[in-house]
mmCIF file of C-alpha atoms in Angstrom:
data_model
loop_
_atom_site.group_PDB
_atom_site.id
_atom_site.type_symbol
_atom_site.label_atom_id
_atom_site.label_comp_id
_atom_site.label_asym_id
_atom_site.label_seq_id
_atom_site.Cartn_x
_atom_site.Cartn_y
_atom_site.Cartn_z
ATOM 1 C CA UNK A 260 0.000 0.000 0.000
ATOM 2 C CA UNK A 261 1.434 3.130 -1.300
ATOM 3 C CA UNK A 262 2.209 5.600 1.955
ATOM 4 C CA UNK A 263 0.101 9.220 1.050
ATOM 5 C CA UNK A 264 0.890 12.007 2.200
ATOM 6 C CA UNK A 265 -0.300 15.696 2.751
ATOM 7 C CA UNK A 266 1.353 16.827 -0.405
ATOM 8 C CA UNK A 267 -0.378 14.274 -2.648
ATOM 9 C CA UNK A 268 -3.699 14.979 -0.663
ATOM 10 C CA UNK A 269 -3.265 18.779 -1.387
ATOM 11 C CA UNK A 270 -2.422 18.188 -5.241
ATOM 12 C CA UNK A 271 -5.415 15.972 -5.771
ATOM 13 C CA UNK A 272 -7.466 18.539 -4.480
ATOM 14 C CA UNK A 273 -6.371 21.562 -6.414
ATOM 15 C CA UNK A 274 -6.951 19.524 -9.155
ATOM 16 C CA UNK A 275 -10.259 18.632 -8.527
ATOM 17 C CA UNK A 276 -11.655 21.232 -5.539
ATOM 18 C CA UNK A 277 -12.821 18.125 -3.599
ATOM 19 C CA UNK A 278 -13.169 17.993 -0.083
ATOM 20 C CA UNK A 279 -9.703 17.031 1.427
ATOM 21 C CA UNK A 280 -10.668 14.099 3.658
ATOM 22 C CA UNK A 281 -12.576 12.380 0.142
ATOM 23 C CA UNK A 282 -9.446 12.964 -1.685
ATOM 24 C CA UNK A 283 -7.575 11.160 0.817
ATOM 25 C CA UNK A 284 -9.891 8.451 0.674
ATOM 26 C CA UNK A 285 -9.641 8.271 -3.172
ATOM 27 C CA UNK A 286 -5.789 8.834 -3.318
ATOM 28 C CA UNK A 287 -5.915 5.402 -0.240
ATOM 29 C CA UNK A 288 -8.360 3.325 -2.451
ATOM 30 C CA UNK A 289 -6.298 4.051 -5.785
ATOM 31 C CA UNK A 290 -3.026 3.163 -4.332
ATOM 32 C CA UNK A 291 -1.641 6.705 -4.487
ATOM 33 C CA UNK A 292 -2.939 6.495 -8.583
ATOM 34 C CA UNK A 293 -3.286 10.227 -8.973
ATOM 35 C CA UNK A 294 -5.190 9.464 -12.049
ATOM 36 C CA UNK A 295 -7.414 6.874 -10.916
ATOM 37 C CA UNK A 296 -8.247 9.113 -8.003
ATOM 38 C CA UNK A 297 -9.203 11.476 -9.987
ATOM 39 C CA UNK A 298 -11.503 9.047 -11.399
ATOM 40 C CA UNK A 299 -12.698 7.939 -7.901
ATOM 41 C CA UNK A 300 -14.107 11.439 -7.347
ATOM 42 C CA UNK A 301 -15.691 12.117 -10.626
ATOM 43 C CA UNK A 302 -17.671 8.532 -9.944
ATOM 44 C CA UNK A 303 -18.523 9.995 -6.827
ATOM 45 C CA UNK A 304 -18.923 13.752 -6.872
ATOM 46 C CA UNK A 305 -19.825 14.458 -11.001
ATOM 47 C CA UNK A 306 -18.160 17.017 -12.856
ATOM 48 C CA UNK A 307 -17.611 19.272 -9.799
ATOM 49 C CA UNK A 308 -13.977 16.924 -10.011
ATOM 50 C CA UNK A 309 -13.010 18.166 -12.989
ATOM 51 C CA UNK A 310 -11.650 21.894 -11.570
ATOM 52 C CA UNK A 311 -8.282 21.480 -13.137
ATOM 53 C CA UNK A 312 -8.891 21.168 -16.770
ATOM 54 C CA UNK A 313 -10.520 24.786 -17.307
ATOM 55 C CA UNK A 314 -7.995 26.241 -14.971
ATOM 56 C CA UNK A 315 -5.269 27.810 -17.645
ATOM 57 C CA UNK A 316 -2.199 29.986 -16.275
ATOM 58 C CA UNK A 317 0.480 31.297 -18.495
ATOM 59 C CA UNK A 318 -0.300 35.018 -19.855
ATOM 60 C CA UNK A 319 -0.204 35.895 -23.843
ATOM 61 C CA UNK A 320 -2.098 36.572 -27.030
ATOM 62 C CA UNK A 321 -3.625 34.658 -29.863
ATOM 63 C CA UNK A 322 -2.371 36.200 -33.375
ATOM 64 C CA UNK A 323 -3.883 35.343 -36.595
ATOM 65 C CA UNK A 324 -3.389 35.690 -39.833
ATOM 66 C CA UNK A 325 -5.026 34.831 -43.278
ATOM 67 C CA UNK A 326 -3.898 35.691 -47.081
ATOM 68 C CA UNK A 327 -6.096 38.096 -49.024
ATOM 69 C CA UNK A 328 -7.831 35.299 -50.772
ATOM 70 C CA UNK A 329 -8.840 33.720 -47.541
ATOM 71 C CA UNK A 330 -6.794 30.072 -48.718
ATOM 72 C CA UNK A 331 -4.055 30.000 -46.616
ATOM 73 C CA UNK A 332 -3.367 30.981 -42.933
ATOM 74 C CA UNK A 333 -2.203 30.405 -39.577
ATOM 75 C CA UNK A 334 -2.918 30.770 -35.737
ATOM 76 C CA UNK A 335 -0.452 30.638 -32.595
ATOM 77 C CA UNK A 336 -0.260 31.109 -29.218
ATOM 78 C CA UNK A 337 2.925 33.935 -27.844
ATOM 79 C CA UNK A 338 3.063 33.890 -24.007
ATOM 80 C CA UNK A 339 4.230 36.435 -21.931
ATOM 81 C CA UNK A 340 4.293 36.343 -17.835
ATOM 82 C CA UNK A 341 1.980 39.012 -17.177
ATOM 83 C CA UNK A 342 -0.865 40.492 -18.935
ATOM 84 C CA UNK A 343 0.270 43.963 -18.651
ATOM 85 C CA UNK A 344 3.108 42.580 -20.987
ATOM 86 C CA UNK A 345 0.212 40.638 -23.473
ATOM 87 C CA UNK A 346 -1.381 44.065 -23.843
ATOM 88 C CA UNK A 347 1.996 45.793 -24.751
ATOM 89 C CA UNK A 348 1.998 47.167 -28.952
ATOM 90 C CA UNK A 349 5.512 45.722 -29.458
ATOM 91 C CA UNK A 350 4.458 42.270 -27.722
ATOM 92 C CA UNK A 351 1.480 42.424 -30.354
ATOM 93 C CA UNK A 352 3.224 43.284 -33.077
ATOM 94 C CA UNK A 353 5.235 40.018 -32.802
ATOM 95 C CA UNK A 354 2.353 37.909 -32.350
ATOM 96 C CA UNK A 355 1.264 39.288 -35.615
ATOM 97 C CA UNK A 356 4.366 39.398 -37.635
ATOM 98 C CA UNK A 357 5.084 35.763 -36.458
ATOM 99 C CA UNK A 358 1.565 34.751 -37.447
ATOM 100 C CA UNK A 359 2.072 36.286 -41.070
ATOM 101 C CA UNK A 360 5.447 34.067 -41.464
ATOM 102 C CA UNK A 361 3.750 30.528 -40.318
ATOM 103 C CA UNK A 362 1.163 31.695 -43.305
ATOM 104 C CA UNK A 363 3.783 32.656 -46.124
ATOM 105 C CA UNK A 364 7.191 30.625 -45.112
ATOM 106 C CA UNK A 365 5.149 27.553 -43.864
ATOM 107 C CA UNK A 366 8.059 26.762 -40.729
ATOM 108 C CA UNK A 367 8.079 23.151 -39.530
ATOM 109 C CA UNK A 368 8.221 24.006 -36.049
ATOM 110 C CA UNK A 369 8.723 26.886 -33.257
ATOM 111 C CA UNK A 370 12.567 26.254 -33.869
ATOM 112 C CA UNK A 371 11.885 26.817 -37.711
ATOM 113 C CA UNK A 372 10.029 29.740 -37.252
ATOM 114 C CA UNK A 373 12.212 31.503 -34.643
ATOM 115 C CA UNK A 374 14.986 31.308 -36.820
ATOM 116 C CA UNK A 375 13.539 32.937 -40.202
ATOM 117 C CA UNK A 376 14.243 36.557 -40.638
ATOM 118 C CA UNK A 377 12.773 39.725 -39.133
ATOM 119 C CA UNK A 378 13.102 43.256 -39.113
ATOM 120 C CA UNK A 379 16.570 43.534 -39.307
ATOM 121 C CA UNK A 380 17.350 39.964 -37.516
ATOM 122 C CA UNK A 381 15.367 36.587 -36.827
ATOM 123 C CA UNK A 382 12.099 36.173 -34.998
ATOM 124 C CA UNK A 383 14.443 34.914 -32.437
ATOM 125 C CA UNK A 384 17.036 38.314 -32.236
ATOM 126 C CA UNK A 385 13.819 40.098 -32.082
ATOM 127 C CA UNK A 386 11.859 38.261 -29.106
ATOM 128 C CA UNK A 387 15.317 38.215 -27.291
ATOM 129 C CA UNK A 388 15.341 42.312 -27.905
ATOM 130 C CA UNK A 389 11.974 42.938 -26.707
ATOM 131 C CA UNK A 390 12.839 40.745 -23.555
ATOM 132 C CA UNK A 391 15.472 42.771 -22.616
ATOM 133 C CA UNK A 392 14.010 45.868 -23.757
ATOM 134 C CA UNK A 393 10.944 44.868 -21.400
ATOM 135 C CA UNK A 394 12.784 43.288 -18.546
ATOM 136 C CA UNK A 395 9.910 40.098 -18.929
ATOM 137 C CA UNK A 396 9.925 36.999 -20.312
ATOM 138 C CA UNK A 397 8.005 35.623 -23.739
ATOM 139 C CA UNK A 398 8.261 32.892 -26.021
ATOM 140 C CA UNK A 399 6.501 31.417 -29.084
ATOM 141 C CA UNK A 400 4.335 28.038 -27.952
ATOM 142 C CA UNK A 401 2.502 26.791 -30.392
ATOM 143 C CA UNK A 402 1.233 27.830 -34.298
ATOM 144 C CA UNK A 403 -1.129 26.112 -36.681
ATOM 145 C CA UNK A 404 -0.661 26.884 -40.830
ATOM 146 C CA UNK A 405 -4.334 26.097 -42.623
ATOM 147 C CA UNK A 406 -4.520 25.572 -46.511
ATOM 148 C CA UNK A 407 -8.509 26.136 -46.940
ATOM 149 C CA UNK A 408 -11.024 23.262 -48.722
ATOM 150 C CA UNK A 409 -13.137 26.801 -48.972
ATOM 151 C CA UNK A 410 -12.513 30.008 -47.123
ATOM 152 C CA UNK A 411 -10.927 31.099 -43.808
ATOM 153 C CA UNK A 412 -12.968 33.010 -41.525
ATOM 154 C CA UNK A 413 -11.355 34.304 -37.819
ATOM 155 C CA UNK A 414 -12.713 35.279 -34.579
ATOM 156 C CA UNK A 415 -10.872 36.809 -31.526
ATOM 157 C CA UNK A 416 -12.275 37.251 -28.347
ATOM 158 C CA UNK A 417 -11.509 38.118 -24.559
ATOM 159 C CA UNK A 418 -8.240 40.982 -25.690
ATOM 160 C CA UNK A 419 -7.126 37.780 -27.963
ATOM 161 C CA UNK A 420 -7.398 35.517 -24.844
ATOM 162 C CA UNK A 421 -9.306 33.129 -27.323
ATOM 163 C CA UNK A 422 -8.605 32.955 -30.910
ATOM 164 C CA UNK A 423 -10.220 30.311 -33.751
ATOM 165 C CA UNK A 424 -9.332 29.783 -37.323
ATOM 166 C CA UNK A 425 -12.286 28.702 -39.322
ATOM 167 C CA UNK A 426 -12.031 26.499 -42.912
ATOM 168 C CA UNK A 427 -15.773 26.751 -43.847
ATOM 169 C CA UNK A 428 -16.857 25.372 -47.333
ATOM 170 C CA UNK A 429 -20.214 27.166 -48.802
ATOM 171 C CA UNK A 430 -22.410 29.036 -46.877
ATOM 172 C CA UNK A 431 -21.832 32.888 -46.186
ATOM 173 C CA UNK A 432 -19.733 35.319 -44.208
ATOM 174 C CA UNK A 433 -22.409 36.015 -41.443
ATOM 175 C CA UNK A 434 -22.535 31.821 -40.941
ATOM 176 C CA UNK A 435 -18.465 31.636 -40.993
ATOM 177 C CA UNK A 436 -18.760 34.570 -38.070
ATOM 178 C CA UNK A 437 -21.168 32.882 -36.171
ATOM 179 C CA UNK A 438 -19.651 29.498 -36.427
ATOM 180 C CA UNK A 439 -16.413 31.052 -35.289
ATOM 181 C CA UNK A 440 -18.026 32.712 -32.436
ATOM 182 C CA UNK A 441 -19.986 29.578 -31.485
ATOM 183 C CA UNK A 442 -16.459 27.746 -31.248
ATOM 184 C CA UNK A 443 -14.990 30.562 -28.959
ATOM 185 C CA UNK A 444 -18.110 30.373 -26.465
ATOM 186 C CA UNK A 445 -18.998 26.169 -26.473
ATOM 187 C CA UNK A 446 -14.948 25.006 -27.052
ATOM 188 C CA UNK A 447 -15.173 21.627 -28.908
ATOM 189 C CA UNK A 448 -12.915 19.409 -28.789
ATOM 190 C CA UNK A 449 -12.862 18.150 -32.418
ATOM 191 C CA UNK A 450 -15.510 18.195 -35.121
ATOM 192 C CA UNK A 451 -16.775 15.116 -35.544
ATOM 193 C CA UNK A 452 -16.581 11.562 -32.910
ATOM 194 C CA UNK A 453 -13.498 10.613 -35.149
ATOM 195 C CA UNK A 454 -11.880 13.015 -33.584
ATOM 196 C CA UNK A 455 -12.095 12.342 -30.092
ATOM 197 C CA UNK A 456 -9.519 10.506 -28.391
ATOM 198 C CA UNK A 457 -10.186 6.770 -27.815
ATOM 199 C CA UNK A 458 -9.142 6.860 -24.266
ATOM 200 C CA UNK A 459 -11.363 10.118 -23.317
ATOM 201 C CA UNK A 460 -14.489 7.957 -24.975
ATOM 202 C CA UNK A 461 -13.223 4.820 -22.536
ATOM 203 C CA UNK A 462 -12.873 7.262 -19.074
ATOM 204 C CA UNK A 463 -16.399 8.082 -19.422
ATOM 205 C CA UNK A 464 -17.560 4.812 -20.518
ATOM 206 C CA UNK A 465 -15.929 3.596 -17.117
ATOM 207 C CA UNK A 466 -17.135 5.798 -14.508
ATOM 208 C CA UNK A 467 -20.622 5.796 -16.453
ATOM 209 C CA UNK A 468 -20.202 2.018 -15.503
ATOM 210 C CA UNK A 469 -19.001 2.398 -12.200
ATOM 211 C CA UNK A 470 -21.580 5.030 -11.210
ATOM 212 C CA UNK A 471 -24.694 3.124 -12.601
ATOM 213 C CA UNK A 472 -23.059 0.460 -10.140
ATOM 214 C CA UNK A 473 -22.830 2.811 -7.173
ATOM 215 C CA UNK A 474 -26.497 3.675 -7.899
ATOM 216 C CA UNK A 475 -27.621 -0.498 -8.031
ATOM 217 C CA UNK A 476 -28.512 -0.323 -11.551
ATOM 218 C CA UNK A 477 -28.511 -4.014 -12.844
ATOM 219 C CA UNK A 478 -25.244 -5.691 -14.476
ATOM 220 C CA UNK A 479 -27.237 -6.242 -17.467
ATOM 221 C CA UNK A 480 -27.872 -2.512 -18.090
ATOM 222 C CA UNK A 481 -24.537 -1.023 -17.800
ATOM 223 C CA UNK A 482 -23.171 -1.516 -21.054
ATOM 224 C CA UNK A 483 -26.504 0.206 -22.503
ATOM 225 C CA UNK A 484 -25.773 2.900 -19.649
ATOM 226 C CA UNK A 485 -22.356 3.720 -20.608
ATOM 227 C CA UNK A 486 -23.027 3.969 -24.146
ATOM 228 C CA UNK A 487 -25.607 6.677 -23.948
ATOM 229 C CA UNK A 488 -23.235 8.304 -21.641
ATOM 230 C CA UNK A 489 -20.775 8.218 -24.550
ATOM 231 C CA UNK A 490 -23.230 9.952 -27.402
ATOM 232 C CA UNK A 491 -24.113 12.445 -24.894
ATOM 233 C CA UNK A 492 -20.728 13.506 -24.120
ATOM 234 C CA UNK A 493 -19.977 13.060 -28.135
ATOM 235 C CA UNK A 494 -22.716 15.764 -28.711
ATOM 236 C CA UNK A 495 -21.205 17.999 -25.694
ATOM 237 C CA UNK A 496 -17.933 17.857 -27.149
ATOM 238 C CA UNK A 497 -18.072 17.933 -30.603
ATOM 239 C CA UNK A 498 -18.934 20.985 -32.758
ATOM 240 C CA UNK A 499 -20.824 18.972 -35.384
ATOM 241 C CA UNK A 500 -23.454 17.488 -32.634
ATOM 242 C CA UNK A 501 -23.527 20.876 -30.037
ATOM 243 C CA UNK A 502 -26.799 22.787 -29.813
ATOM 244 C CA UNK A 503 -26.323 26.375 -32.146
ATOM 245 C CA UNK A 504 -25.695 28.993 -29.558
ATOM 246 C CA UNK A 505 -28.244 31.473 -31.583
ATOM 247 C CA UNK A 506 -30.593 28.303 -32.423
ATOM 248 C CA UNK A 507 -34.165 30.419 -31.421
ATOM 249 C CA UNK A 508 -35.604 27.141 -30.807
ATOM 250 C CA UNK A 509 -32.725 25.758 -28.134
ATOM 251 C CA UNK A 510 -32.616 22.538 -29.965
ATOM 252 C CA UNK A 511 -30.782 23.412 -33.787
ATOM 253 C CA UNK A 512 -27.277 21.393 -34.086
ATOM 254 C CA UNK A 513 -24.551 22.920 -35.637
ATOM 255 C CA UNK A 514 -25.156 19.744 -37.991
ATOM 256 C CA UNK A 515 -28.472 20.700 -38.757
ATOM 257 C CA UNK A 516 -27.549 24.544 -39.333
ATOM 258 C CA UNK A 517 -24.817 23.497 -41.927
ATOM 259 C CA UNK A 518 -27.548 21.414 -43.679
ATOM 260 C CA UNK A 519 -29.706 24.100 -43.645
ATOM 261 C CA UNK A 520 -27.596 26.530 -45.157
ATOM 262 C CA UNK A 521 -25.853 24.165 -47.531
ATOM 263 C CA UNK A 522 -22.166 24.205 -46.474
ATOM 264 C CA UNK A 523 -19.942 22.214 -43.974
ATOM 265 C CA UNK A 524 -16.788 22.926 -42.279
ATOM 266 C CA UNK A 525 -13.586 21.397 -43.210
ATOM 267 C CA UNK A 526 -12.035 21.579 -39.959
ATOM 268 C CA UNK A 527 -11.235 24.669 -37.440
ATOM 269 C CA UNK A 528 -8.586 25.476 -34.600
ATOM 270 C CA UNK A 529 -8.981 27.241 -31.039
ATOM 271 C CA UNK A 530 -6.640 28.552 -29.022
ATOM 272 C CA UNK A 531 -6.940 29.159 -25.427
ATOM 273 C CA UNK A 532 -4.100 31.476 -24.069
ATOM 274 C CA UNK A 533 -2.307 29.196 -21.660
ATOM 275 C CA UNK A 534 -4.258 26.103 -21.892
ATOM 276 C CA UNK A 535 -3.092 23.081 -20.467
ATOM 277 C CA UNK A 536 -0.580 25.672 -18.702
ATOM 278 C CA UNK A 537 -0.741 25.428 -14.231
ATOM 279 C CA UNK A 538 -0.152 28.878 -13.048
ATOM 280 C CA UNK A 539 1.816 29.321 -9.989
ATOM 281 C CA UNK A 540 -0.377 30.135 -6.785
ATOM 282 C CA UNK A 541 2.073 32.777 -4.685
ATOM 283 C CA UNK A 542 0.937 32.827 -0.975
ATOM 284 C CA UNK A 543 2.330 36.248 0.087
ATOM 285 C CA UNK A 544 1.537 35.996 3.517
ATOM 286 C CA UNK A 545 3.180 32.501 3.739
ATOM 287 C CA UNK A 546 5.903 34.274 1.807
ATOM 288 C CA UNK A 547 6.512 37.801 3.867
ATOM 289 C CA UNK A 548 6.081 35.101 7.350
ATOM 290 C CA UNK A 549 9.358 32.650 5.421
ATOM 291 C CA UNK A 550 11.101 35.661 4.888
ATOM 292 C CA UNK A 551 10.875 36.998 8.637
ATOM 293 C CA UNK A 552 11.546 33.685 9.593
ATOM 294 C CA UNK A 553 15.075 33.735 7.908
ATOM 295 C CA UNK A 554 16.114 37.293 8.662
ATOM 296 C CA UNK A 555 15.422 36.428 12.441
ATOM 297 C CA UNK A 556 17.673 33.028 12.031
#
């Protein structure tokens, strides 16, 4: 039996915002598993357990760019450690100027991309410049390049907190803008069920099983159980089968509006500013009492 302590108690529940004396219990059932605890507590507490995955840290901007004939463009993510910094013109301007070379050079990675030319050096002479020029830190983390099946459409929301690059194929501008904004507000994860991971679609299809259990639902019916857990969290997670945020009726797909106005969409990308990221919590008053601590030793 795996010895846990306060540390992995304290972990499990900043992950999850579960009361501390249940995360013990689920870190002590799963063996110190701090993935099948997590588990544990979504069986037993729902969704509440699920704190840590819309909980994003680093600071930045979202910069896009697309070509005049709305074929070709790109999207990335350029972090900075505060926002003050993310709202600078400079800081911007990079975001921008980067996003315009992923579009027209086509770089096969950050390391590609930071060392093309700009201004009068490389992406990479100018970020270093602007870091000492600003006294902060800032790097490049991600970027996406899109050759359209039909035409690019963008929306950026939040001071470019959120950014998402479009491919639509038919329909018109005002459905490419509201598409776009429907992606920034619901955030699917892929278009369609083939693009869901396999092993997200099996972690719900297990504590669906192990929660009909917990609630004495027959042997028999748990299979049946789990998979309607499955297409409901297919339709909550993919842009295809969400509900239209402007459907009047509360009940349009995104499916159904594409049908309706005769187009589809090829594919799309959102960006989160510091998804996936942890920020660091500071405790200032734990901090200022350390400090006084050491100047008195």
């Amino acid at each position: 039996m795996a010895a846990i302590t306060a540390s992995m108690v304290a972990e499990l529940r900043a992950k999850t915002d579960a009361p501390m004396m249940e995360c013990k219990k689920a870190l002590t059932e799963a063996d110190g598993d701090m993935g099948k605890a997590e588990e544990i507590l979504r069986v037993k507490l729902g969704n509440k357990a699920s704190k840590a995955a819309t909980r994003v840290a680093a600071e930045g901007i979202v910069g896009i760019f697309i070509s005049g004939d709305a074929k070709t463009g790109a999207i990335i993510e350029v972090n900075s450690e505060t926002d003050f910094v993310a709202k600078n013109d400079d800081f911007i301007k990079l975001a921008k100027d980067c996003s315009e070379l992923v579009a027209t050079k086509n770089p096969a990675d950050v390391a590609a991309l930071s060392a093309l030319p700009l201004g009068e050096g490389t992406v990479e002479s100018t970020r270093s410049a602007l870091v000492g020029k600003i006294g902060e830190n800032m790097s490049i983390r991600r970027f996406a390049r899109v050759e359209a099946k039909g035409k690019l459409v963008s929306y950026i929301h939040g001071g470019a907190k959120i950014g998402v690059l479009l491919d639509l194929v038919g329909g018109d501008d005002q459905l490419g803008k509201d598409l776009a904004m429907h992606i920034a507000a619901s955030k699917p994860k892929s278009l369609d069920a083939s693009g869901v991971p396999a092993d997200l679609l099996e972690t719900e299809r297990r504590i669906a099983i192990e929660k009909a259990r917990e609630a004495g639902k027959p042997e028999a019916m748990l299979d049946k159980i789990a998979e309607g857990t499955v297409q409901k969290y297919l339709k909550e997670v993919t842009l295809l089968g969400q509900i239209f945020v402007k459907a009047e009726d509360g009940k349009q797909t995104i499916e159904q509006l594409l049908k309706a106005k005769g187009a589809s969409v090829a594919g799309f990308t959102l960006y989160m500013v510091g998804e996936g990221i942890e920020k660091k919590v500071t405790d200032f008053a734990a901090e200022v009492a350390a400090q006084a601590a050491a100047a008195q030793k």
